[in-house]
Coordinates of C-alpha atoms in Angstrom, one line a residue:
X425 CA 15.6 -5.3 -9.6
X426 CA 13.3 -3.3 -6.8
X427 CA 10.5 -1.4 -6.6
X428 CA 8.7 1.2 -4.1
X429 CA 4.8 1.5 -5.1
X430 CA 4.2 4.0 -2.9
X431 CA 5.5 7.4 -2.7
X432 CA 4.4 10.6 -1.9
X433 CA 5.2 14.3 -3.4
X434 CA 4.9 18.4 -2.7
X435 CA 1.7 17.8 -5.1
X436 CA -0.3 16.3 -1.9
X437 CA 1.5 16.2 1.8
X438 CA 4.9 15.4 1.1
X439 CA 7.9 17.7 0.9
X440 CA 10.3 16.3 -2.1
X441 CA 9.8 17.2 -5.5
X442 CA 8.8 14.4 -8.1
X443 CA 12.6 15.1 -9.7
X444 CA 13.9 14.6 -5.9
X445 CA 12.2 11.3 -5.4
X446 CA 13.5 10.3 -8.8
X447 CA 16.7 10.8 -8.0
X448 CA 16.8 8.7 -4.6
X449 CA 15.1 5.9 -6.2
X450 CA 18.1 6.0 -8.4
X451 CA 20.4 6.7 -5.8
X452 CA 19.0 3.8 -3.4
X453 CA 19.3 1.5 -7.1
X454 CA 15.6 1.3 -7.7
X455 CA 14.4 0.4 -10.9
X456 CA 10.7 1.2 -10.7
X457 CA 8.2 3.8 -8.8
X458 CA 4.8 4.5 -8.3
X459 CA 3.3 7.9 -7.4
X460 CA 0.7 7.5 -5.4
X461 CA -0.5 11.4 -3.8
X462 CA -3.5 11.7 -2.2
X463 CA -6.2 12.8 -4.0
X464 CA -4.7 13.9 -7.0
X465 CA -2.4 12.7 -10.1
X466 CA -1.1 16.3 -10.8
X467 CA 2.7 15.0 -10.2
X468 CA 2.8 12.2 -12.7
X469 CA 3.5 13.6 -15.5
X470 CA 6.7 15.4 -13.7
X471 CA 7.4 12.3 -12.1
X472 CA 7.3 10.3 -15.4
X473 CA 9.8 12.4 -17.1
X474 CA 12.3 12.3 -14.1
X475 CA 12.2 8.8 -14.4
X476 CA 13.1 8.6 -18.0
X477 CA 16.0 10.9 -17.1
X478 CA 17.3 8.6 -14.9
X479 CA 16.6 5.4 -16.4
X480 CA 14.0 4.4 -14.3
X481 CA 10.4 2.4 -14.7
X482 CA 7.4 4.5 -13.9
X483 CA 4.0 3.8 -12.9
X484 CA 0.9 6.1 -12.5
X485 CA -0.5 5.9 -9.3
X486 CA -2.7 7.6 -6.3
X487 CA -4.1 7.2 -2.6
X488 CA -8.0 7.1 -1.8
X489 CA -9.8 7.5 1.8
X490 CA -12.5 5.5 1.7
X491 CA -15.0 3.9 3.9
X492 CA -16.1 0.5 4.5
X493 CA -18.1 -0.6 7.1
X494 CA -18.0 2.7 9.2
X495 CA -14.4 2.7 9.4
X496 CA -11.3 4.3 7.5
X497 CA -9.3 3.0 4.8
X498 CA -7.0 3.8 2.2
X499 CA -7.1 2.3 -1.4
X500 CA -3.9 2.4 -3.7
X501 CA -5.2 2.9 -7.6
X502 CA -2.3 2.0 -10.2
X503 CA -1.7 1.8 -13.7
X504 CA -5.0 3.8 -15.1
X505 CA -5.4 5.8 -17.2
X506 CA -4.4 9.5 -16.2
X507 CA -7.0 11.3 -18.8
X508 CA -10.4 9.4 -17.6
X509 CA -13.1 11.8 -17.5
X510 CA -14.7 10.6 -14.1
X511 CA -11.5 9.9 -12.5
X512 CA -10.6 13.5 -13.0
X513 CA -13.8 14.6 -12.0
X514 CA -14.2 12.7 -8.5
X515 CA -10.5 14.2 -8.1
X516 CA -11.4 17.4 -8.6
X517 CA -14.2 17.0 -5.7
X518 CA -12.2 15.2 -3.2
X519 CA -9.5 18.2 -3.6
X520 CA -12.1 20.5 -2.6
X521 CA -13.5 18.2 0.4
X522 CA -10.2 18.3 1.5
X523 CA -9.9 22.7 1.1
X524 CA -12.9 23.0 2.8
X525 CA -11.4 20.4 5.8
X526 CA -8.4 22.7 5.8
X527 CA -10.3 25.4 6.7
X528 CA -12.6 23.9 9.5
X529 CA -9.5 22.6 11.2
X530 CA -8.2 26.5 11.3
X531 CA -11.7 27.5 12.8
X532 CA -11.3 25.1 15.5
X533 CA -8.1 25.8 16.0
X534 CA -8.7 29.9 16.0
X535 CA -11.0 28.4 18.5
X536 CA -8.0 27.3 21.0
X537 CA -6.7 31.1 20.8
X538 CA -4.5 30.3 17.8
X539 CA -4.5 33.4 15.3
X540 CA -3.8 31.2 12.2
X541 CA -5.4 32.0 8.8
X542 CA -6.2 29.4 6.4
X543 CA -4.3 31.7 3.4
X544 CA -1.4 30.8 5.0
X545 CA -1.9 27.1 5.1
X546 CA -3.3 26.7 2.1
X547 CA 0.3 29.2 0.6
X548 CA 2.2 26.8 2.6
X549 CA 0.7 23.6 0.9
X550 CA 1.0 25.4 -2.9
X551 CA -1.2 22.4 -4.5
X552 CA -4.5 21.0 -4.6
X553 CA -4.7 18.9 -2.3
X554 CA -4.3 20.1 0.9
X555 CA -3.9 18.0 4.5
X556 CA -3.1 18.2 8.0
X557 CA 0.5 18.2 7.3
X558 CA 0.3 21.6 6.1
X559 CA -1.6 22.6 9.1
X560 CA 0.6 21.1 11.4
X561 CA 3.7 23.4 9.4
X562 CA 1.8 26.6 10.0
X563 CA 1.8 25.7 13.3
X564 CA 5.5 25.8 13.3
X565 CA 6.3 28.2 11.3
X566 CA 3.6 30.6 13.6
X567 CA 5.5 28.9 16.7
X568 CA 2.6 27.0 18.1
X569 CA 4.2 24.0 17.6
X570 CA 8.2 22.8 18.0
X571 CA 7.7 20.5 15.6
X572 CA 5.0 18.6 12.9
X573 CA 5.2 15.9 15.9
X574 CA 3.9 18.4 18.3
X575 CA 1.1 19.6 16.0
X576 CA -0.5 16.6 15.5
X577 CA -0.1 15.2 19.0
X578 CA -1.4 18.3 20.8
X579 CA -3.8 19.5 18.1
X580 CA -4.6 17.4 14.6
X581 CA -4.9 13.6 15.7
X582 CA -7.9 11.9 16.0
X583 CA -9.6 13.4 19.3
X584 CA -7.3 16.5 19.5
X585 CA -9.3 19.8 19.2
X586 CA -8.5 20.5 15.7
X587 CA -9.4 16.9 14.7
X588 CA -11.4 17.3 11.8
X589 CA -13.5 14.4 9.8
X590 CA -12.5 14.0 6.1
X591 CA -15.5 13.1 3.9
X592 CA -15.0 9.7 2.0
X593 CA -16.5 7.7 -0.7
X594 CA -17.5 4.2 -0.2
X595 CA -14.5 1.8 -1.3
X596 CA -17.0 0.5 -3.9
X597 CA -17.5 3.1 -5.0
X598 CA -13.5 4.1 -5.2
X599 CA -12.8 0.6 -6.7
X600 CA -15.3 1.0 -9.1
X601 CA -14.0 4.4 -10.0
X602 CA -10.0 3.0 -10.4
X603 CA -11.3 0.2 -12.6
X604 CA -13.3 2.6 -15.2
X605 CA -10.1 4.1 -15.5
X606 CA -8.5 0.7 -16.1
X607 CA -6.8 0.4 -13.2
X608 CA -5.8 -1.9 -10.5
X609 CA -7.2 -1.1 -6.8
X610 CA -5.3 -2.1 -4.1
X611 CA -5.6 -2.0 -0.3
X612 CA -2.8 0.2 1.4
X613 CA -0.8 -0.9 4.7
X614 CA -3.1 -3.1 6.4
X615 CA -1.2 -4.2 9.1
X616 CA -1.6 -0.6 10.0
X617 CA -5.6 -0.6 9.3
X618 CA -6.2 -3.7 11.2
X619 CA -8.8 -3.8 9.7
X620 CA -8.2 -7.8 8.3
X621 CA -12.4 -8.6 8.4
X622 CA -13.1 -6.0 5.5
X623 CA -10.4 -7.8 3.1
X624 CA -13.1 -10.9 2.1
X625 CA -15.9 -8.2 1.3
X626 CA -13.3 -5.9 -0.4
X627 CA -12.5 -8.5 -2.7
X628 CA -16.2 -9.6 -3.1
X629 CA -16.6 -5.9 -4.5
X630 CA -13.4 -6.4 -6.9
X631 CA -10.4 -5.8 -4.8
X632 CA -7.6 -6.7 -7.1
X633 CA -4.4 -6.8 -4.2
X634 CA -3.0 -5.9 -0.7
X635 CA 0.0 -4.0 0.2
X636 CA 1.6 -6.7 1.6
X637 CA 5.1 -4.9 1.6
X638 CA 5.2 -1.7 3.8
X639 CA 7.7 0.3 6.2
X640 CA 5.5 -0.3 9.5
X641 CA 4.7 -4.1 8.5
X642 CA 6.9 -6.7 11.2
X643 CA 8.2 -9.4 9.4
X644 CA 4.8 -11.6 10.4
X645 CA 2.5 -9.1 9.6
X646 CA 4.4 -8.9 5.6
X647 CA 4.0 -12.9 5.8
X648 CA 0.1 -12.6 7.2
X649 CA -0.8 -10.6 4.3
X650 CA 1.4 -12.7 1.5
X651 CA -0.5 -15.9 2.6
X652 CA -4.1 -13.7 2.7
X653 CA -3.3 -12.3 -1.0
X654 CA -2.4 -16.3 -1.4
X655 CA -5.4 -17.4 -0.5
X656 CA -7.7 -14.5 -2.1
X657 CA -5.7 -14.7 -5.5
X658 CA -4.6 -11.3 -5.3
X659 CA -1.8 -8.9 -6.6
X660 CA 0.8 -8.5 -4.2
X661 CA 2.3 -4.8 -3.6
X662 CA 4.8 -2.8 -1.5
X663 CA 6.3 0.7 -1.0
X664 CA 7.8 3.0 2.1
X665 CA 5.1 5.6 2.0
X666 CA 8.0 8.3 2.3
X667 CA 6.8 11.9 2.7
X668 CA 9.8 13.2 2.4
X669 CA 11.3 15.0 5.3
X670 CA 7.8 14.9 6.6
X671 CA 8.2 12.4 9.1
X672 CA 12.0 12.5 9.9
X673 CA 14.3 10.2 8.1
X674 CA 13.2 9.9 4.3
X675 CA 11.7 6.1 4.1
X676 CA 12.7 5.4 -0.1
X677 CA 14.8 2.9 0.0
X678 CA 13.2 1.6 3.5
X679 CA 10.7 -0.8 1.4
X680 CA 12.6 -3.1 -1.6
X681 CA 9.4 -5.1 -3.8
X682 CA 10.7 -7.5 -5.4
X683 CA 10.4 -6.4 -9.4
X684 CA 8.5 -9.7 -9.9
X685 CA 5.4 -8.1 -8.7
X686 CA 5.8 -4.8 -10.7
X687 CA 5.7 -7.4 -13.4
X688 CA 2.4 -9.3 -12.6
X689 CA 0.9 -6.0 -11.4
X690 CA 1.5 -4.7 -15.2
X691 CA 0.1 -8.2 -16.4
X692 CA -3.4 -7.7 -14.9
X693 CA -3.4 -3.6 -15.6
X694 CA -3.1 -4.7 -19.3
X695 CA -6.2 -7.0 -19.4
X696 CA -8.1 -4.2 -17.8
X697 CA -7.3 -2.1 -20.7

């Protein structure tokens, strides 16, 4: 039995439908999956009853940007509890941060001579919580752009002129928030963050695991972290991150997690409770 703990839908920036990501995780013989959109939980409840069509485990989830130190990261929150007041709340406010950095990215780029409107973007995106994936497809769609590729090389990267700054909360502050909820908060790809000085503090503060298991992770890298979450005693995680077509070839499937740790991950949620 497999799992992929992180997986992305049309409710944030990815392009499959929660009843199309169901039905690869069946199709690829997965027997659990997380949902983990940025930002939001609005597909979990779809994503919860596709699974129980097809026979599969699911497992509320989401993905925080957060800060630490000065620099970026992203926190995995799993197994809370979808109705908590302040969860939906700081939601709400990070889906209108990320609106509002929509529409700066559009004034900039309106500043490179590019006639795009952010009504279009934000028609394109159809949900509420809105990234530079949908900028990049009105790019294309307007012709700007051959592809999402080209859009965020030439214009939406870090450093390109329609780079825009997301605001964050602190990773504290995020843990803290996926714990009130009686949740588990986990640190996403960090082979990718290299960012392996933060994990000490991050557990001082009440980091509960590390996505040890990811699509960009080397072989050594997935070994690093194991030993790291080892030595730390934390929860051990792992998904593909697919966006759907978003980034060529879907990734579910890509990332198998052993069911083992969907098990002990369910252990701790249920003490938080």
């Amino acid at each position: 039995m497999f799992a992929d703990l992180h997986l992305h839908t049309h409710f944030s920036d990815g392009t499959f439908s929660p009843e199309e990501v169901a039905e690869r995780a069946r199709e690829v013989g997965l027997s659990a999956l997380a949902l983990t959109d940025h930002d939001t939980v609005d597909g979990c409840q779809r994503m919860e009853a596709a699974c129980v069509q097809k026979g599969i485990e699911f497992i509320p989830g989401c993905e925080f940007t957060v800060e630490q130190g000065g620099h970026e990261l992203h926190l995995l929150g799993y197994c809370f509890n979808l109705e908590d007041a302040e969860l939906q709340a700081t939601l709400l406010k990070y889906q209108e941060v990320r609106r509002n950095r929509v529409h700066e990215m559009v004034v900039r780029l309106n500043g490179q001579g590019i006639p795009l409107k952010v009504e279009r973007v934000l028609e394109l995106a159809d949900c509420e919580a809105p990234g530079r994936p949908h900028v990049g497809r009105a790019l294309v769609e307007g012709g700007h752009c051959y592809n999402l590729d080209e859009a965020f090389r030439r214009y939406l990267k870090k450093g390109r002129p329609a780079w825009t700054p997301k605001a964050k909360m602190s990773a504290v502050e995020a843990i803290e928030l996926i714990h009130g909820a009686g949740g588990i908060a986990v640190m996403a790809h960090p082979g990718i963050t290299r960012m392996n000085e933060v994990i000490p503090d991050l557990v001082t503060v009440g980091l509960d695991g590390l996505e040890c298991f990811y699509t960009r992770h080397s072989t050594a890298m997935t070994e690093h972290y194991l030993m790291c979450a080892e030595r730390h005693g934390l929860l051990v995680t792992g998904g593909s991150d697919c966006h759907g077509d978003n980034k060529g070839e879907p990734l579910i499937g890509g990332v198998k997690l052993p069911y083992e740790f969907v098990e002990k991950l369910k252990s701790a949620a249920s003490v938080m409770v």
